[in-house]
Coordinates of C-alpha atoms in Angstrom, one line a residue:
X412 CA 72.6 99.5 93.3
X413 CA 70.9 102.9 93.6
X414 CA 71.1 105.3 96.6
X415 CA 67.7 104.2 98.0
X416 CA 68.7 100.6 98.2
X417 CA 72.0 101.6 99.8
X418 CA 70.1 103.6 102.4
X419 CA 68.1 100.5 103.3
X420 CA 71.3 98.4 103.5
X421 CA 72.9 101.0 105.7
X422 CA 70.1 100.7 108.2
X423 CA 69.8 97.0 107.8
X424 CA 73.4 96.0 108.3
X425 CA 73.6 96.6 112.1
X426 CA 70.1 95.2 112.5
X427 CA 71.0 91.9 110.7
X428 CA 74.2 91.7 112.8
X429 CA 72.1 92.1 116.0
X430 CA 69.7 89.3 115.0
X431 CA 72.5 86.9 114.0
X432 CA 74.4 87.4 117.3
X433 CA 71.2 87.2 119.3
X434 CA 70.4 83.7 118.0
X435 CA 73.9 82.4 118.4
X436 CA 74.2 80.4 121.7
X437 CA 76.8 82.0 123.9
X438 CA 77.6 78.7 125.5
X439 CA 78.9 77.2 122.2
X440 CA 80.0 80.3 120.3
X441 CA 83.5 81.6 120.4
X442 CA 84.1 85.2 121.3
X443 CA 86.0 85.6 118.0
X444 CA 82.7 85.0 116.1
X445 CA 81.0 87.8 117.9
X446 CA 84.0 90.1 117.2
X447 CA 84.0 89.2 113.5
X448 CA 80.3 90.0 113.1
X449 CA 80.8 93.1 115.2
X450 CA 83.6 94.3 112.8
X451 CA 81.5 93.6 109.7
X452 CA 78.6 95.6 111.2
X453 CA 80.5 98.8 112.0
X454 CA 82.6 98.7 108.8
X455 CA 79.3 98.5 106.8
X456 CA 78.0 101.5 108.6
X457 CA 81.3 103.4 108.1
X458 CA 81.5 102.8 104.4
X459 CA 77.9 103.2 103.5
X460 CA 77.3 106.1 105.9
X461 CA 80.2 108.2 104.6
X462 CA 79.4 107.3 100.9
X463 CA 75.7 108.4 101.2
X464 CA 76.5 111.5 103.3
X465 CA 79.1 112.6 100.6
X466 CA 76.5 112.1 97.9
X467 CA 74.0 114.1 99.8
X468 CA 76.5 117.0 100.2
X469 CA 76.9 116.9 96.4
X470 CA 73.2 117.6 96.0
X471 CA 71.5 114.2 96.0
X472 CA 68.6 114.1 98.5
X473 CA 67.7 110.4 99.1
X474 CA 64.3 108.7 99.9
X475 CA 63.6 105.1 100.5
X476 CA 60.7 102.8 101.6
X477 CA 57.9 105.0 100.3
X478 CA 59.5 108.1 101.8
X479 CA 59.7 106.6 105.3
X480 CA 63.4 107.0 105.2
X481 CA 65.0 110.2 104.1
X482 CA 68.5 111.7 104.2
X483 CA 69.1 115.4 103.5
X484 CA 72.1 117.6 104.2
X485 CA 71.1 118.0 107.9
X486 CA 70.7 114.3 108.6
X487 CA 73.8 113.5 106.5
X488 CA 76.0 115.3 109.0
X489 CA 74.6 113.1 111.8
X490 CA 74.9 110.0 109.7
X491 CA 78.5 110.7 109.1
X492 CA 79.1 111.4 112.8
X493 CA 77.5 108.0 113.7
X494 CA 79.4 106.2 111.0
X495 CA 82.9 107.5 112.1
X496 CA 82.4 107.4 115.9
X497 CA 80.6 104.1 116.0
X498 CA 83.3 102.5 114.0
X499 CA 86.1 104.0 116.1
X500 CA 84.5 103.1 119.4
X501 CA 83.6 99.7 118.0
X502 CA 87.2 99.0 117.2
X503 CA 88.2 100.3 120.7
X504 CA 85.7 98.0 122.3
X505 CA 87.4 94.9 121.0
X506 CA 90.5 95.4 123.2
X507 CA 88.5 96.9 126.1
X508 CA 86.0 94.1 126.3
X509 CA 88.6 91.5 125.6
X510 CA 90.7 92.7 128.5
X511 CA 87.7 92.5 130.9
X512 CA 86.8 89.1 129.6
X513 CA 90.4 87.8 130.2
X514 CA 90.3 89.4 133.7
X515 CA 87.1 87.5 134.5
X516 CA 84.9 90.6 134.8
X517 CA 82.8 89.4 131.8
X518 CA 81.7 85.9 130.9
X519 CA 80.8 84.8 127.4
X520 CA 77.1 85.6 127.8
X521 CA 77.9 89.2 128.7
X522 CA 80.4 89.5 125.8
X523 CA 77.6 88.4 123.5
X524 CA 75.2 90.8 125.1
X525 CA 77.6 93.7 124.6
X526 CA 78.3 93.1 120.9
X527 CA 74.6 92.4 120.2
X528 CA 73.4 95.6 121.9
X529 CA 76.2 97.6 120.4
X530 CA 74.9 96.8 116.9
X531 CA 71.4 97.4 118.0
X532 CA 72.5 100.8 119.4
X533 CA 73.9 101.7 116.0
X534 CA 70.7 100.7 114.3
X535 CA 68.5 102.8 116.6
X536 CA 70.6 105.9 116.3
X537 CA 70.7 105.6 112.5
X538 CA 66.9 105.2 112.5
X539 CA 66.5 108.3 114.6
X540 CA 68.2 110.5 112.1
X541 CA 67.0 108.8 108.9
X542 CA 63.3 108.4 109.8
X543 CA 61.1 110.8 107.8
X544 CA 58.1 109.9 110.0
X545 CA 57.6 111.9 113.1
X546 CA 56.1 109.0 115.0
X547 CA 59.0 106.7 114.0
X548 CA 61.4 109.4 115.0
X549 CA 60.0 109.3 118.6
X550 CA 60.0 105.5 118.6
X551 CA 63.6 105.3 117.5
X552 CA 64.8 107.8 120.2
X553 CA 62.9 105.7 122.8
X554 CA 64.5 102.6 121.4
X555 CA 68.0 104.0 121.9
X556 CA 67.2 103.9 125.7
X557 CA 66.2 100.3 125.6
X558 CA 69.2 99.3 123.5
X559 CA 71.7 101.0 125.9
X560 CA 70.3 100.5 129.4
X561 CA 71.7 97.0 129.5
X562 CA 75.1 98.3 128.3
X563 CA 75.2 100.8 131.1
X564 CA 74.5 98.0 133.6
X565 CA 76.7 95.5 131.9
X566 CA 79.0 94.8 134.9
X567 CA 76.0 94.4 137.2
X568 CA 77.6 95.8 140.3
X569 CA 75.8 98.2 142.6
X570 CA 76.8 101.4 141.0
X571 CA 76.2 100.3 137.4
X572 CA 72.8 98.9 138.2
X573 CA 71.8 102.1 140.0
X574 CA 73.0 104.1 137.0
X575 CA 71.0 101.9 134.6
X576 CA 67.8 102.2 136.6
X577 CA 68.2 106.0 136.8
X578 CA 68.9 106.1 133.1
X579 CA 65.9 104.2 132.0
X580 CA 63.4 105.8 134.4
X581 CA 64.5 109.4 133.8
X582 CA 64.8 109.0 130.0
X583 CA 61.6 107.1 129.6
X584 CA 59.6 109.6 131.6
X585 CA 61.3 112.5 129.8
X586 CA 61.0 111.2 126.3
X587 CA 57.2 110.6 127.0
X588 CA 56.9 114.4 126.7
X589 CA 58.3 114.1 123.2
X590 CA 55.4 111.8 122.4
X591 CA 53.0 114.6 123.4
X592 CA 54.7 117.0 121.0
X593 CA 54.5 114.4 118.2
X594 CA 50.7 113.9 118.8
X595 CA 50.1 117.7 118.8
X596 CA 52.0 118.2 115.5
X597 CA 50.3 115.2 113.9
X598 CA 46.8 116.2 114.9
X599 CA 47.3 119.7 113.6
X600 CA 48.9 118.4 110.4
X601 CA 45.8 116.3 109.6
X602 CA 43.8 119.5 109.4
X603 CA 46.3 121.5 107.5
X604 CA 47.4 119.0 104.8
X605 CA 45.1 118.1 101.9
X606 CA 46.2 114.5 102.2
X607 CA 45.9 113.3 105.8
X608 CA 48.1 110.3 105.0
X609 CA 51.1 112.7 104.6
X610 CA 50.6 114.3 108.0
X611 CA 53.3 112.2 109.7
X612 CA 56.1 112.9 107.2
X613 CA 58.6 115.6 108.0
X614 CA 59.1 116.5 104.3
X615 CA 55.3 117.0 103.9
X616 CA 54.6 119.1 107.0
X617 CA 57.7 121.4 107.0
X618 CA 56.7 123.2 103.8
X619 CA 53.3 124.0 105.4
X620 CA 54.7 125.0 108.8
X621 CA 53.5 128.6 108.6
X622 CA 49.8 127.3 108.4
X623 CA 50.0 125.5 111.7
X624 CA 48.3 126.8 114.8
X625 CA 50.9 129.1 116.6
X626 CA 49.7 128.4 120.2
X627 CA 49.5 124.7 119.6
X628 CA 53.0 124.7 118.2
X629 CA 54.4 126.6 121.2
X630 CA 53.1 123.9 123.4
X631 CA 54.5 121.2 121.1
X632 CA 57.9 122.8 121.1
X633 CA 58.0 123.0 124.9
X634 CA 57.1 119.3 125.1
X635 CA 59.8 118.5 122.4
X636 CA 62.5 120.4 124.3
X637 CA 61.6 118.7 127.6
X638 CA 61.3 115.2 126.0
X639 CA 64.2 115.1 123.6
X640 CA 66.2 117.5 125.8
X641 CA 66.1 114.9 128.5
X642 CA 67.8 112.5 126.2
X643 CA 70.2 115.2 125.0
X644 CA 71.3 116.0 128.6
X645 CA 70.1 119.6 128.8
X646 CA 70.0 121.0 132.3
X647 CA 67.9 120.4 134.5
X648 CA 66.9 117.1 132.7
X649 CA 70.5 115.8 132.8
X650 CA 70.4 114.0 136.1
X651 CA 70.9 110.6 134.5
X652 CA 73.9 111.5 132.4
X653 CA 76.8 111.6 134.9
X654 CA 75.9 108.2 136.3
X655 CA 75.3 106.5 133.0
X656 CA 78.4 107.9 131.4
X657 CA 80.6 107.0 134.3
X658 CA 79.4 103.4 134.9
X659 CA 79.1 102.2 131.3
X660 CA 82.1 100.7 129.4
X661 CA 84.3 103.4 128.0
X662 CA 83.3 102.6 124.4
X663 CA 79.6 102.9 125.3
X664 CA 80.3 106.1 127.2
X665 CA 82.0 107.5 124.1
X666 CA 78.9 106.6 122.0
X667 CA 76.5 108.0 124.5
X668 CA 78.3 111.3 124.8
X669 CA 79.5 111.8 121.2
X670 CA 76.5 110.5 119.2
X671 CA 73.4 109.7 121.2
X672 CA 73.1 113.1 122.7
X673 CA 73.5 114.6 119.2
X674 CA 70.7 112.4 117.8
X675 CA 68.4 114.0 120.4
X676 CA 69.7 117.5 119.5
X677 CA 69.0 116.6 115.8
X678 CA 65.3 116.0 116.7
X679 CA 65.1 119.3 118.6
X680 CA 66.6 121.0 115.5
X681 CA 63.8 119.4 113.3
X682 CA 61.1 120.8 115.7
X683 CA 62.9 124.1 115.9
X684 CA 62.9 124.6 112.1
X685 CA 59.3 123.5 111.9
X686 CA 58.0 125.7 114.7
X687 CA 59.6 129.0 113.8
X688 CA 57.5 129.7 110.6
X689 CA 54.4 129.3 112.7
X690 CA 55.3 131.0 116.0
X691 CA 58.1 133.3 115.0
X692 CA 61.6 132.9 116.3
X693 CA 61.4 134.8 119.7
X694 CA 59.6 132.1 121.6
X695 CA 61.7 129.0 120.7
X696 CA 65.0 131.0 120.9
X697 CA 64.2 132.4 124.3
X698 CA 63.6 128.9 125.7
X699 CA 66.8 127.6 124.1
X700 CA 68.9 130.5 125.3
X701 CA 67.8 130.0 128.9
X702 CA 68.3 126.3 129.0
X703 CA 71.6 126.4 127.1
X704 CA 73.0 129.1 129.3
X705 CA 72.0 127.3 132.5
X706 CA 73.5 124.1 131.2
X707 CA 76.8 125.9 130.5
X708 CA 77.0 127.7 133.8
X709 CA 75.9 124.9 136.2
X710 CA 78.0 122.3 134.6
X711 CA 81.1 124.6 134.4
X712 CA 81.4 124.8 138.2
X713 CA 80.4 121.2 138.7
X714 CA 83.3 120.1 136.4
X715 CA 85.8 122.0 138.5
X716 CA 84.8 120.1 141.7
X717 CA 84.6 116.6 140.2
X718 CA 87.4 114.1 141.0
X719 CA 86.0 111.1 139.0
X720 CA 87.5 111.2 135.5
X721 CA 84.5 109.9 133.7
X722 CA 82.0 112.0 135.6
X723 CA 84.2 115.0 134.9
X724 CA 84.0 114.2 131.2
X725 CA 80.2 113.5 131.5
X726 CA 79.6 117.0 132.9
X727 CA 81.7 118.3 130.0
X728 CA 79.0 116.7 127.8
X729 CA 76.3 118.7 129.6
X730 CA 78.3 121.9 129.1
X731 CA 78.9 121.3 125.4
X732 CA 75.3 120.4 124.8
X733 CA 74.5 123.7 126.5
X734 CA 76.8 125.4 124.0
X735 CA 74.9 123.8 121.1
X736 CA 71.5 124.7 122.5
X737 CA 72.7 128.2 123.2
X738 CA 73.8 128.6 119.6
X739 CA 70.4 127.4 118.4
X740 CA 68.9 130.0 120.8
X741 CA 71.0 132.8 119.1
X742 CA 69.5 131.7 115.8
X743 CA 70.1 132.9 112.3
X744 CA 72.3 131.1 109.8
X745 CA 75.5 131.8 111.8
X746 CA 74.1 130.5 115.1
X747 CA 72.8 127.3 113.5
X748 CA 76.0 126.7 111.6
X749 CA 78.0 127.2 114.9
X750 CA 75.6 124.6 116.6
X751 CA 76.1 122.0 113.9
X752 CA 79.9 122.6 113.8
X753 CA 80.0 122.2 117.6
X754 CA 78.0 118.9 117.4
X755 CA 80.6 117.4 115.1
X756 CA 83.7 118.8 116.7
X757 CA 82.6 117.9 120.2
X758 CA 81.5 114.4 119.0
X759 CA 85.0 113.5 117.7
X760 CA 86.8 115.0 120.6
X761 CA 84.7 113.5 123.4
X762 CA 84.8 110.1 121.7
X763 CA 88.6 110.3 121.8
X764 CA 88.7 111.3 125.5
X765 CA 86.2 108.7 126.7
X766 CA 88.2 105.9 124.9
X767 CA 91.4 107.1 126.6
X768 CA 89.6 107.3 130.0
X769 CA 88.9 103.5 129.6
X770 CA 92.6 102.8 129.0
X771 CA 93.6 104.9 132.0
X772 CA 91.1 103.1 134.2
X773 CA 92.6 99.8 133.2
X774 CA 96.1 101.0 133.8
X775 CA 95.6 102.8 137.1
X776 CA 92.6 100.6 138.4
X777 CA 90.8 103.8 139.4
X778 CA 88.9 106.8 138.0
X779 CA 90.1 109.1 140.7
X780 CA 91.9 112.0 139.0
X781 CA 94.1 112.5 142.1
X782 CA 95.5 109.0 141.5
X783 CA 95.8 109.2 137.7
X784 CA 99.1 111.0 137.5
X785 CA 102.3 110.7 135.6
X786 CA 100.7 109.4 132.4
X787 CA 103.6 110.6 130.4
X788 CA 105.9 108.2 132.2
X789 CA 103.5 105.2 132.3
X790 CA 102.0 105.5 128.8
X791 CA 103.7 108.2 126.7
X792 CA 101.6 107.8 123.5
X793 CA 98.4 107.8 125.6
X794 CA 99.6 111.0 127.4
X795 CA 100.2 112.8 124.1
X796 CA 96.7 111.9 122.8
X797 CA 95.1 112.8 126.1
X798 CA 96.8 116.2 126.1
X799 CA 95.7 117.0 122.6
X800 CA 92.2 115.8 123.3
X801 CA 91.9 118.0 126.4
X802 CA 93.3 121.0 124.5
X803 CA 90.7 120.4 121.8
X804 CA 88.0 120.1 124.4
X805 CA 89.0 123.4 126.0
X806 CA 88.4 125.2 122.7
X807 CA 92.0 126.2 122.0
X808 CA 93.0 127.1 118.4
X809 CA 93.4 125.6 115.9
X810 CA 90.9 123.0 116.9
X811 CA 87.4 123.1 115.4
X812 CA 85.7 123.7 118.8
X813 CA 87.6 127.0 118.9
X814 CA 86.0 127.9 115.6
X815 CA 82.5 127.0 116.8
X816 CA 82.8 128.8 120.1
X817 CA 84.2 131.9 118.5
X818 CA 81.4 131.9 116.0
X819 CA 79.0 131.6 118.8
X820 CA 80.5 134.7 120.5
X821 CA 80.3 136.7 117.2
X822 CA 76.8 135.6 116.6
X823 CA 75.7 136.5 120.1
X824 CA 77.2 139.9 120.0
X825 CA 75.7 140.5 116.6
X826 CA 72.3 139.5 118.0
X827 CA 72.7 142.0 120.9
X828 CA 73.1 139.3 123.6
X829 CA 76.3 140.9 125.0
X830 CA 75.5 140.3 128.7
X831 CA 74.6 136.6 128.1
X832 CA 77.8 136.2 126.1
X833 CA 79.8 137.6 129.0
X834 CA 78.3 135.1 131.4
X835 CA 78.9 132.2 129.1
X836 CA 82.5 133.4 128.5
X837 CA 83.2 133.4 132.3
X838 CA 81.7 129.9 132.6
X839 CA 83.9 128.6 129.8
X840 CA 86.9 130.2 131.4
X841 CA 86.2 128.1 134.5
X842 CA 85.9 125.0 132.3
X843 CA 89.3 125.8 130.7
X844 CA 90.9 126.2 134.1
X845 CA 89.6 122.7 135.1
X846 CA 90.9 121.2 131.9
X847 CA 94.3 122.7 132.3
X848 CA 94.4 121.5 136.0
X849 CA 93.6 118.0 134.9
X850 CA 96.1 118.0 132.1
X851 CA 99.0 119.3 134.1
X852 CA 98.5 117.1 137.2
X853 CA 97.6 114.0 135.2
X854 CA 100.3 114.1 132.7
X855 CA 103.3 115.7 134.4
X856 CA 103.0 114.8 138.1
X857 CA 104.8 111.8 139.5
X858 CA 102.9 108.5 139.1
X859 CA 101.6 106.5 142.1
X860 CA 104.1 104.1 143.6
X861 CA 104.0 100.6 142.1
X862 CA 102.3 101.7 138.9
X863 CA 104.0 99.9 136.0
X864 CA 104.4 101.0 132.4
X865 CA 101.6 99.5 130.3
X866 CA 100.6 99.9 126.7
X867 CA 96.8 99.7 125.9
X868 CA 95.7 97.1 123.4
X869 CA 96.6 97.7 119.8
X870 CA 93.0 98.0 118.8
X871 CA 92.4 100.7 121.4
X872 CA 95.5 102.6 120.3
X873 CA 94.4 102.3 116.6
X874 CA 90.9 103.6 117.4
X875 CA 92.3 106.5 119.4
X876 CA 94.9 107.5 116.8
X877 CA 92.1 107.4 114.1
X878 CA 89.9 109.7 116.2
X879 CA 92.8 112.0 116.8
X880 CA 93.5 112.1 113.1
X881 CA 89.8 113.0 112.5
X882 CA 90.0 115.7 115.1
X883 CA 93.1 117.2 113.4
X884 CA 91.9 116.5 109.8
X885 CA 88.6 118.2 110.5
X886 CA 90.4 121.5 110.8
X887 CA 91.8 121.0 107.2
X888 CA 88.6 119.7 105.7
X889 CA 86.3 122.4 107.2
X890 CA 87.1 125.3 104.8
X891 CA 86.4 123.1 101.7
X892 CA 83.7 120.5 101.4
X893 CA 83.0 120.6 105.1
X894 CA 81.9 124.3 105.0
X895 CA 79.6 123.6 102.0
X896 CA 78.1 120.6 103.9
X897 CA 77.4 122.7 107.0
X898 CA 76.0 125.5 104.9
X899 CA 73.5 123.1 103.2
X900 CA 72.6 121.7 106.6
X901 CA 72.0 125.2 107.9
X902 CA 69.6 125.9 105.1
X903 CA 67.7 122.6 105.9
X904 CA 67.4 123.7 109.5
X905 CA 66.2 127.2 108.6
X906 CA 64.5 126.9 105.2
X907 CA 62.9 130.3 105.5
X908 CA 66.3 131.8 106.2
X909 CA 67.7 130.0 103.3
X910 CA 65.0 131.3 100.9
X911 CA 65.4 134.9 102.2
X912 CA 69.2 134.8 101.8
X913 CA 68.8 133.3 98.3
X914 CA 66.2 136.0 97.5
X915 CA 68.5 138.7 98.8
X916 CA 71.4 137.3 96.8
X917 CA 69.2 137.2 93.7
X918 CA 68.1 140.8 94.2
X919 CA 71.7 141.9 94.7
X920 CA 72.7 140.0 91.6
X921 CA 69.8 141.6 89.6
X922 CA 70.7 145.0 91.0
X923 CA 74.4 144.4 90.0
X924 CA 73.3 143.3 86.5
X925 CA 71.0 146.3 86.1
X926 CA 73.9 148.6 87.3
X927 CA 76.3 147.1 84.7
X928 CA 73.7 147.5 82.0
X929 CA 73.1 151.1 82.9
X930 CA 76.8 151.8 83.0
X931 CA 77.2 150.1 79.6
X932 CA 74.3 152.1 78.2
X933 CA 75.8 155.3 79.6
X934 CA 79.1 154.6 78.0
X935 CA 77.5 153.8 74.7
X936 CA 75.5 157.0 74.8
X937 CA 78.6 159.0 75.6
X938 CA 80.5 157.3 72.8
X939 CA 77.6 158.1 70.4
X940 CA 77.4 161.7 71.6
X941 CA 81.2 162.0 71.1
X942 CA 80.9 160.5 67.6
X943 CA 78.0 162.9 66.7
X944 CA 80.0 165.8 68.1
X945 CA 83.0 164.9 65.8
X946 CA 80.7 164.6 62.8
X947 CA 79.1 168.0 63.7
X948 CA 82.5 169.6 63.8
X949 CA 83.6 168.1 60.5
X950 CA 80.4 169.3 58.9
X951 CA 81.0 172.9 60.1
X952 CA 84.6 172.9 58.9
X953 CA 83.5 171.7 55.4
X954 CA 81.0 174.5 55.3

């Protein structure tokens, strides 16, 4: 089976699982059947996603369905992120949803709805990063809203329904701006490309990006940032995010924060790499610097004042999306690499913490951080994982988020943005203080009276341990194949930068070669002169 076929299977596996579960009658189907299909779906995504991503990092760019599907180094990073986190959160969901079903919070119909929409959610996210068609990219991002809104409102109480309505209204209106950017790019591409039928394909329009109308592309980029930035949770378009993240099941919150937001960022990166050759880098970078900086600063002080655990983690998502956008605003190969590294590192870390937040909510029957105390005495293993996750989220060494944030600081100083870097550093210090406060009080303070020791379900612990292993293992893998993958993805995000760097490297290599040749020629000439001198001396002595 070739790579193109495997790419179709990767996309089709969760869709087939969705359709099968949708037609099974919940009244007569056991929950174990849904769980079995659910496991097959996320395991298929895990195995195929990592296999295809690894092959792309080794230099195999893959197309399928007459170029409608495409995976390059940039999209491979996000495919791997979806594969790992969807599998871990899918495993966590088995114990989480099973516990709620046993407690009577969810009937069999809602269990079926959860597993059906979870697979559909995986499909729409994969389609968003694998689509080579700009119209299909927009459709798939919009489809992620439709596949998750019922997951946000799964429990159908007042708060979850309110969060679901806010989510669908804000995101639908916001992503509509993304449609405007899609139409503008397509209409201009029809006039630029020799074959109008190629005007909707990313791989066809990006090589001709410098020929597009600069003013039109500026407008398209603004619409793209507003539209897909709403889905990414960039301030001030992030009003839906705290409600949706806090009211959704923990496994869904983990997917929303760790992967869905990154899929929207992925689309922004595509527009970013496409617009720069036409407009120059000053305009898009200024927009991203402003919005990224505002997201960091505003969310930093909001995090400190929050007392709801899941809302606190949700505002951390806004802050870290701000860091990613700020890195894109800094630009250059270092800024882009820092943004991509932060996407992955934050994704794994936040998935771990949201899964743990679900366990803590089940144990303490609340999300109030003032009442979630003494975790070390109540659930020791959970406390250790929670502490390590919080330390990773705060950007402490040796975790990968420390590397990405430090790289951001170096790139910002190198770009001359010192005053902006100082403001961001102050905001991140506030965030770190809030994290340490949460860790110390939550883990070491005395637990509330009457709280009994409780171990989370084995599937939840297995998922969390797996995520923790990935967070730790990512530090080891980064200097090797991980760095090469991020470097290739950076070149995909900034093709002009890649060409210039390769050209510079070629010039340096040529200069080095010429230098060696000149040196060798000089030495040869000196040796010849020396030999001639000796012959001349011998001749004179003979005379």
